[in-house]
Short mmCIF file of C-alpha atoms and ligand atoms in Angstrom, two decimals:
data_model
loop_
_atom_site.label_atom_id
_atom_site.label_comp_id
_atom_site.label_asym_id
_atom_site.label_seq_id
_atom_site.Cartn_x
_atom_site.Cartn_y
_atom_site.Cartn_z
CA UNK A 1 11.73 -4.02 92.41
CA UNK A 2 12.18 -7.38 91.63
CA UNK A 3 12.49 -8.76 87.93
CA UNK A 4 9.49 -10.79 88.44
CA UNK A 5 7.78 -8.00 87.36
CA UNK A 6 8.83 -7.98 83.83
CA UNK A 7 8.05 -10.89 81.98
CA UNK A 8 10.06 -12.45 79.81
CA UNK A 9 9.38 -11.50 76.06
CA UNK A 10 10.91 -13.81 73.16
CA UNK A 11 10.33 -12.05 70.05
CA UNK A 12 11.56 -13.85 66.36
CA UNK A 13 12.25 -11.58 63.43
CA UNK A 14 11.43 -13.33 60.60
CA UNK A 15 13.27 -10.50 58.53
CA UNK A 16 12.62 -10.80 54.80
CA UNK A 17 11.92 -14.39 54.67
CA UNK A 18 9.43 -17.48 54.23
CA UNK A 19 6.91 -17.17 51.10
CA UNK A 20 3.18 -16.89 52.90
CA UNK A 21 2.93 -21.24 52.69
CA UNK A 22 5.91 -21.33 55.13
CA UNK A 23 4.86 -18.54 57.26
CA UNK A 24 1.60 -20.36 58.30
CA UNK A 25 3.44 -23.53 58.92
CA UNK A 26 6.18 -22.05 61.11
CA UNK A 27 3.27 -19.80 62.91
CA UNK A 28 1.54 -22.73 63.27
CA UNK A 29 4.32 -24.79 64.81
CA UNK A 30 5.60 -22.14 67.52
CA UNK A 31 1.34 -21.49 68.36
CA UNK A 32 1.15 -24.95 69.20
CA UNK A 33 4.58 -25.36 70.90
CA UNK A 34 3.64 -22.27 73.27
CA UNK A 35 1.88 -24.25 75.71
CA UNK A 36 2.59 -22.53 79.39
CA UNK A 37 6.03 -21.01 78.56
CA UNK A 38 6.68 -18.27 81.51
CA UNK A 39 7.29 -15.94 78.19
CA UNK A 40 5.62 -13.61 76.13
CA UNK A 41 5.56 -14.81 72.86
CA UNK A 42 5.29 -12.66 69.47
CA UNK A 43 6.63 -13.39 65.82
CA UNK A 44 7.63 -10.24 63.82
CA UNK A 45 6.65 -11.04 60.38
CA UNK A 46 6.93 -9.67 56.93
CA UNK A 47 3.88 -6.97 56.12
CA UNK A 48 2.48 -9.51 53.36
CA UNK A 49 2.55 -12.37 56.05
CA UNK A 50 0.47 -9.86 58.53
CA UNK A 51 -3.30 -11.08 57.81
CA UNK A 52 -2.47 -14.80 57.01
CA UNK A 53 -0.23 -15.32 60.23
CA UNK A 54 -3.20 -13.06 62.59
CA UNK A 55 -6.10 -15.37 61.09
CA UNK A 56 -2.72 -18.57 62.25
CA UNK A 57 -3.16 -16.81 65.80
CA UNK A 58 -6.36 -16.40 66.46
CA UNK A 59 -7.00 -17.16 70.20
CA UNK A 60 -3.58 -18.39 70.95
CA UNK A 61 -0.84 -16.70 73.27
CA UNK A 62 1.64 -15.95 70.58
CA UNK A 63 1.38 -12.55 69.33
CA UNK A 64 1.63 -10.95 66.16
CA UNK A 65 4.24 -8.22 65.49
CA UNK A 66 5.76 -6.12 62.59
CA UNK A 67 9.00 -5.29 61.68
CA UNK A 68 9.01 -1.12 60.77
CA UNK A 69 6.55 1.33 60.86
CA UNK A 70 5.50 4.82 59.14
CA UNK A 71 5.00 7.66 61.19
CA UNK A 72 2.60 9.57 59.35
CA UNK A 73 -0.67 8.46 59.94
CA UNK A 74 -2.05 8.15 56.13
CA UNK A 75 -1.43 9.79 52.48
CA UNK A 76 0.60 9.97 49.80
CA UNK A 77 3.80 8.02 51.12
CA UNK A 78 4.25 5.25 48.27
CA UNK A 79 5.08 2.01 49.89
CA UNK A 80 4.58 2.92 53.60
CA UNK A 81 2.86 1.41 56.53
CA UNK A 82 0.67 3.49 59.06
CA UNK A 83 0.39 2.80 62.63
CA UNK A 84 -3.61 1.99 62.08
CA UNK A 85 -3.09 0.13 59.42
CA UNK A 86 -0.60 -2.98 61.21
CA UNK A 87 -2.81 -2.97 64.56
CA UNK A 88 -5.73 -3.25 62.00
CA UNK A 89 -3.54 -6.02 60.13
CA UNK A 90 -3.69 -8.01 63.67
CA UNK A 91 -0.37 -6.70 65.19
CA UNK A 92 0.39 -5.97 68.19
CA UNK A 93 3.94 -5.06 68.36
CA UNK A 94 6.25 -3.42 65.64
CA UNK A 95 9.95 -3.38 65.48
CA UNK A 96 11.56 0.39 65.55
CA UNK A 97 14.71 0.88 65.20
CA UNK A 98 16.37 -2.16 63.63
CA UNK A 99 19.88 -1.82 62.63
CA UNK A 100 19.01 -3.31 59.36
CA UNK A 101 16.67 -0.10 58.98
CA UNK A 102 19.51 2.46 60.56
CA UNK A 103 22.35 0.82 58.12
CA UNK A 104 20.37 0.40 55.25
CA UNK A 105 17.78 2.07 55.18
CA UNK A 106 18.97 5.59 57.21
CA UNK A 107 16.81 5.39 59.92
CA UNK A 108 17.99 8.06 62.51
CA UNK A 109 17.64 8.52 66.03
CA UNK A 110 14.91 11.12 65.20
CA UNK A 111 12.95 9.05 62.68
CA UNK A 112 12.72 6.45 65.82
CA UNK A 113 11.61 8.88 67.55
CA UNK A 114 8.42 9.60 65.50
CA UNK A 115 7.87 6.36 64.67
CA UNK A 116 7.66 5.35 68.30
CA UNK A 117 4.69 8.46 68.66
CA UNK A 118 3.16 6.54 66.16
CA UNK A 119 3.31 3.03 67.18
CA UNK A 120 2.38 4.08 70.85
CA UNK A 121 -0.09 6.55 69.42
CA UNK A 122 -2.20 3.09 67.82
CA UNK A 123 -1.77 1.51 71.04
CA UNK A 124 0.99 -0.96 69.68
CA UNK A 125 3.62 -2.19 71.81
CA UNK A 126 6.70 -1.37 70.19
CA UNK A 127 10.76 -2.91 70.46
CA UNK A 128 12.90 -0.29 70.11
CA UNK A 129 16.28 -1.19 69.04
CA UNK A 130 19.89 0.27 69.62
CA UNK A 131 22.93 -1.30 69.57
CA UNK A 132 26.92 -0.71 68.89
CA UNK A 133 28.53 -1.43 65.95
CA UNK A 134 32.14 -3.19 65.94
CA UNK A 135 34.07 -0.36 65.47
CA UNK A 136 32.24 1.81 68.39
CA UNK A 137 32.71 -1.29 70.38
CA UNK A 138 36.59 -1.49 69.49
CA UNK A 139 37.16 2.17 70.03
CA UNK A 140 35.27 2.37 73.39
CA UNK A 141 32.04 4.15 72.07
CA UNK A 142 29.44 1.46 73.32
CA UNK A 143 28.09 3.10 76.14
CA UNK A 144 28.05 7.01 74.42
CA UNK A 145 26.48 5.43 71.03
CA UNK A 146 23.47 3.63 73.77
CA UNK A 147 23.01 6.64 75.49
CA UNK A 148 22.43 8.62 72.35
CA UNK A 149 19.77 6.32 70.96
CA UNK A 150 18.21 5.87 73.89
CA UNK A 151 18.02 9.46 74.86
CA UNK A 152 16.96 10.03 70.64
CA UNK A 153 15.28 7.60 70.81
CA UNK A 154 12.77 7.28 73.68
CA UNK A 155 12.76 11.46 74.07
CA UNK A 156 10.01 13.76 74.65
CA UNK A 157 7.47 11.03 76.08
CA UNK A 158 5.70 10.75 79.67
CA UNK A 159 7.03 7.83 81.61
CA UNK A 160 3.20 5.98 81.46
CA UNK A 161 3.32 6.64 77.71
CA UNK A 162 6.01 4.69 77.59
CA UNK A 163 4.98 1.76 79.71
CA UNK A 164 3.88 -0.92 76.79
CA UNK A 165 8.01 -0.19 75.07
CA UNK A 166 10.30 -2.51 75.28
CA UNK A 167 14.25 -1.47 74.21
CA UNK A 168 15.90 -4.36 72.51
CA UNK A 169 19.86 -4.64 72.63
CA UNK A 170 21.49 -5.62 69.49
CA UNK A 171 25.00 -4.92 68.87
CA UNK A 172 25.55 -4.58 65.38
CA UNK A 173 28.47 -7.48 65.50
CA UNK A 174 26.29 -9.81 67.25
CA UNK A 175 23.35 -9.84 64.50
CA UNK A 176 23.61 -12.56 61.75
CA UNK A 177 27.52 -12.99 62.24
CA UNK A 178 27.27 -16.00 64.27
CA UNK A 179 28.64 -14.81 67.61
CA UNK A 180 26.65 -13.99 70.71
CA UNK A 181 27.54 -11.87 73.17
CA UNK A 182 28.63 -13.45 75.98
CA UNK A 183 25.88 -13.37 78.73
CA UNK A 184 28.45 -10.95 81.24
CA UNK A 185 28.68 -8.24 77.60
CA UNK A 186 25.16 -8.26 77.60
CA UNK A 187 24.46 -8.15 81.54
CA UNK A 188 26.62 -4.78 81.35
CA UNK A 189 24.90 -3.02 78.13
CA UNK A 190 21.44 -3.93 79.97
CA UNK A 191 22.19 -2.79 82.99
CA UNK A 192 24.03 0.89 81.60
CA UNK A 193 20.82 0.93 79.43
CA UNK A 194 18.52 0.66 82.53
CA UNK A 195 20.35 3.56 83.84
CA UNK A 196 20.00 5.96 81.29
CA UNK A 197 15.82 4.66 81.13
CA UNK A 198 16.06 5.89 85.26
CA UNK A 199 18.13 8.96 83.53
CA UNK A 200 15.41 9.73 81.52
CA UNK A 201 11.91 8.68 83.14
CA UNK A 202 12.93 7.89 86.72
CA UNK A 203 13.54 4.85 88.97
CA UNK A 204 10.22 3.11 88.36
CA UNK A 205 9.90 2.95 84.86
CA UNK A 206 13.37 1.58 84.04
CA UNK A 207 12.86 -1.09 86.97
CA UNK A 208 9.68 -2.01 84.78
CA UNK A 209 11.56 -1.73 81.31
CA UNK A 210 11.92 -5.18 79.68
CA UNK A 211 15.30 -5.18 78.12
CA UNK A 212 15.36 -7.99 75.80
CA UNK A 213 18.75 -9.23 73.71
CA UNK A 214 19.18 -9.73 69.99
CA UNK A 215 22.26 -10.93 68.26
CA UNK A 216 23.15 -14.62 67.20
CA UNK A 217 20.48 -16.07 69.93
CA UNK A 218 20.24 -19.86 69.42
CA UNK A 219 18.52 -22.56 71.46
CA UNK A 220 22.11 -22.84 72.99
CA UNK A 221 23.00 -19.68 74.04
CA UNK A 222 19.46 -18.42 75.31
CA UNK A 223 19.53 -20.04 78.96
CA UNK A 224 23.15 -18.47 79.85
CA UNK A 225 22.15 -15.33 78.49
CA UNK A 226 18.60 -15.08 80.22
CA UNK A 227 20.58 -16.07 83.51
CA UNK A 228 21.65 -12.64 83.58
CA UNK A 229 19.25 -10.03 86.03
CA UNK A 230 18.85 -6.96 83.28
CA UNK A 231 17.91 -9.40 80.33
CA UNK A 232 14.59 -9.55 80.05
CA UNK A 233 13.66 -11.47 76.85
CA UNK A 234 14.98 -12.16 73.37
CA UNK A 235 14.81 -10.74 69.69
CA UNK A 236 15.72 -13.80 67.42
CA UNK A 237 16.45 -13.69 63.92
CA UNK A 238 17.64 -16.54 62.46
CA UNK A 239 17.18 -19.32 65.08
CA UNK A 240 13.70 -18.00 64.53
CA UNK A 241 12.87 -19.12 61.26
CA UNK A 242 12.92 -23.21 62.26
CA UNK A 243 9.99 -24.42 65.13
CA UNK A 244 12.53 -26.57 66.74
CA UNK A 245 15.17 -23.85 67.50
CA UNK A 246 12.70 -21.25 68.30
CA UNK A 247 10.31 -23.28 70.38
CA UNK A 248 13.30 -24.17 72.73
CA UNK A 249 13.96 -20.45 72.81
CA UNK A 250 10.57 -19.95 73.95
CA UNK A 251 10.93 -22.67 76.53
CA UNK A 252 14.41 -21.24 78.09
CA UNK A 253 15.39 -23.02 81.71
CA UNK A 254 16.70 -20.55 84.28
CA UNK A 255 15.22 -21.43 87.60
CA UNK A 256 15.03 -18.08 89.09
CA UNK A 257 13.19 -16.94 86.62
CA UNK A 258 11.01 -19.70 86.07
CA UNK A 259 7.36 -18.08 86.77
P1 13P B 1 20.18 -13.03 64.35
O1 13P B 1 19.51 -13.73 65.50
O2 13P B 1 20.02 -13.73 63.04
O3 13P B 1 21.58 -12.68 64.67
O4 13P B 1 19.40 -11.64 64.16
C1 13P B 1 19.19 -10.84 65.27
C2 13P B 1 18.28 -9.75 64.91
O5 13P B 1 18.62 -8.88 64.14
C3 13P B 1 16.94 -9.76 65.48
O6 13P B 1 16.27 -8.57 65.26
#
């Protein structure tokens, strides 16, 4: 298999920012920047921003995403979000996973889990995250703290269930600190994590997995990083919330994987 045949997804996480005025200008700047990037596009805004930025959208290329999910699909779960109710909000992908959600919010391998059902269950495409925290990185626990989210997460699925997911690296020490993992740390989580996808759902579905990197991506560091053969896209957080930054994201230049 060859990568060229997972395209390139560059994903922004808006987090918990931009008041609904500043969403639709920022959506509207990165629609019209899109123009024939080689990438799939998608902005991961806040639920209030959902309906305003889909109606920004319309008929454009860039697509709408969230950035959690409930797993139930409806009832009395005060200040939850179903499955039906983001694809009916106009998204079409949903973040699982975040470490923002794990740290803060207790998200376990397990609730990933049945949030993925859910997300996959409404037909949206979902970016599952895992990712290392300093200390597991320090004390040589990267590659057993992947391979238990991974295997958590993504468990008990059919390999063509599974075929709209995309896993997003994010070590923990990477994410709004300022420093990016160099292109050759990422290369080697990517790859390990493409081996425990083959682990789990065969050869064919991990070479199909887009594997796509979050953690201090800026307009500088994206080209090196996308360079590298298992990294398949971006999840951008802060270099997200400005067009310029973003948009030149979007446009990364690495000629072998120019489309
Ligand atoms: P930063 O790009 O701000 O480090 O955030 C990364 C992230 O958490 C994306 O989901």
């Amino acid at each position: 298999m060859t990568d060229s045949i997972r395209i390139p997804l560059i994903a922004g996480n808006w987090k918990m920012h931009l008041n609904l005025a500043q969403s639709v200008e920022l959506a509207k700047a990165i629609r019209d920047a899109a123009g024939d990037s080689p990438s799939e596009i998608a902005i991961c805004v806040p639920f209030t921003a959902l309906t305003v930025v889909a109606e920004v959208l319309k008929g454009s290329r860039v697509r709408l995403g969230a950035q959690d999910i409930f797993w139930e699909s409806q009832g009395a779960f005060t200040g939850e979000i179903s499955a039906s109710q983001l694809a009916d909000s106009g998204a079409s992908y949903v973040i699982i996973g975040h470490s923002e959600r794990r740290r803060l919010f207790g998200d376990t391998d397990e609730a990933v889990n049945k949030k993925l059902r859910a997300a996959l269950g409404a037909k949206l495409n979902p970016i599952v995250c895992v990712g290392e925290t300093l200390d597991e990185r320090q004390s040589n626990q990267t590659f057993r703290v992947l391979e238990t989210q991974m295997a958590g997460g993504l468990k008990g699925f059919a390999p063509a269930d599974l075929a709209s997911a995309v896993v997003a690296y994010e070590p923990v020490w990477a994410i709004g600190t300022g420093v990016t993992a160099t292109p050759e740390q990422a290369q080697e989580a990517h790859r390990f994590l493409r081996r425990q996808a083959a682990k789990l759902y065969g050869e064919g579905f991990a070479a199909g997995l887009r594997i796509i990197y979050g953690g201090s991506v800026t307009a500088d560091s994206v080209d090196g990083l996308m360079s590298q053969p298992d990294l398949d896209g971006a999840l951008v957080g802060g270099a997200s919330l400005k067009a310029p930054s973003f948009n030149r994201i979007v446009h990364f230049q690495v000629p072998s994987k120019a489309v």
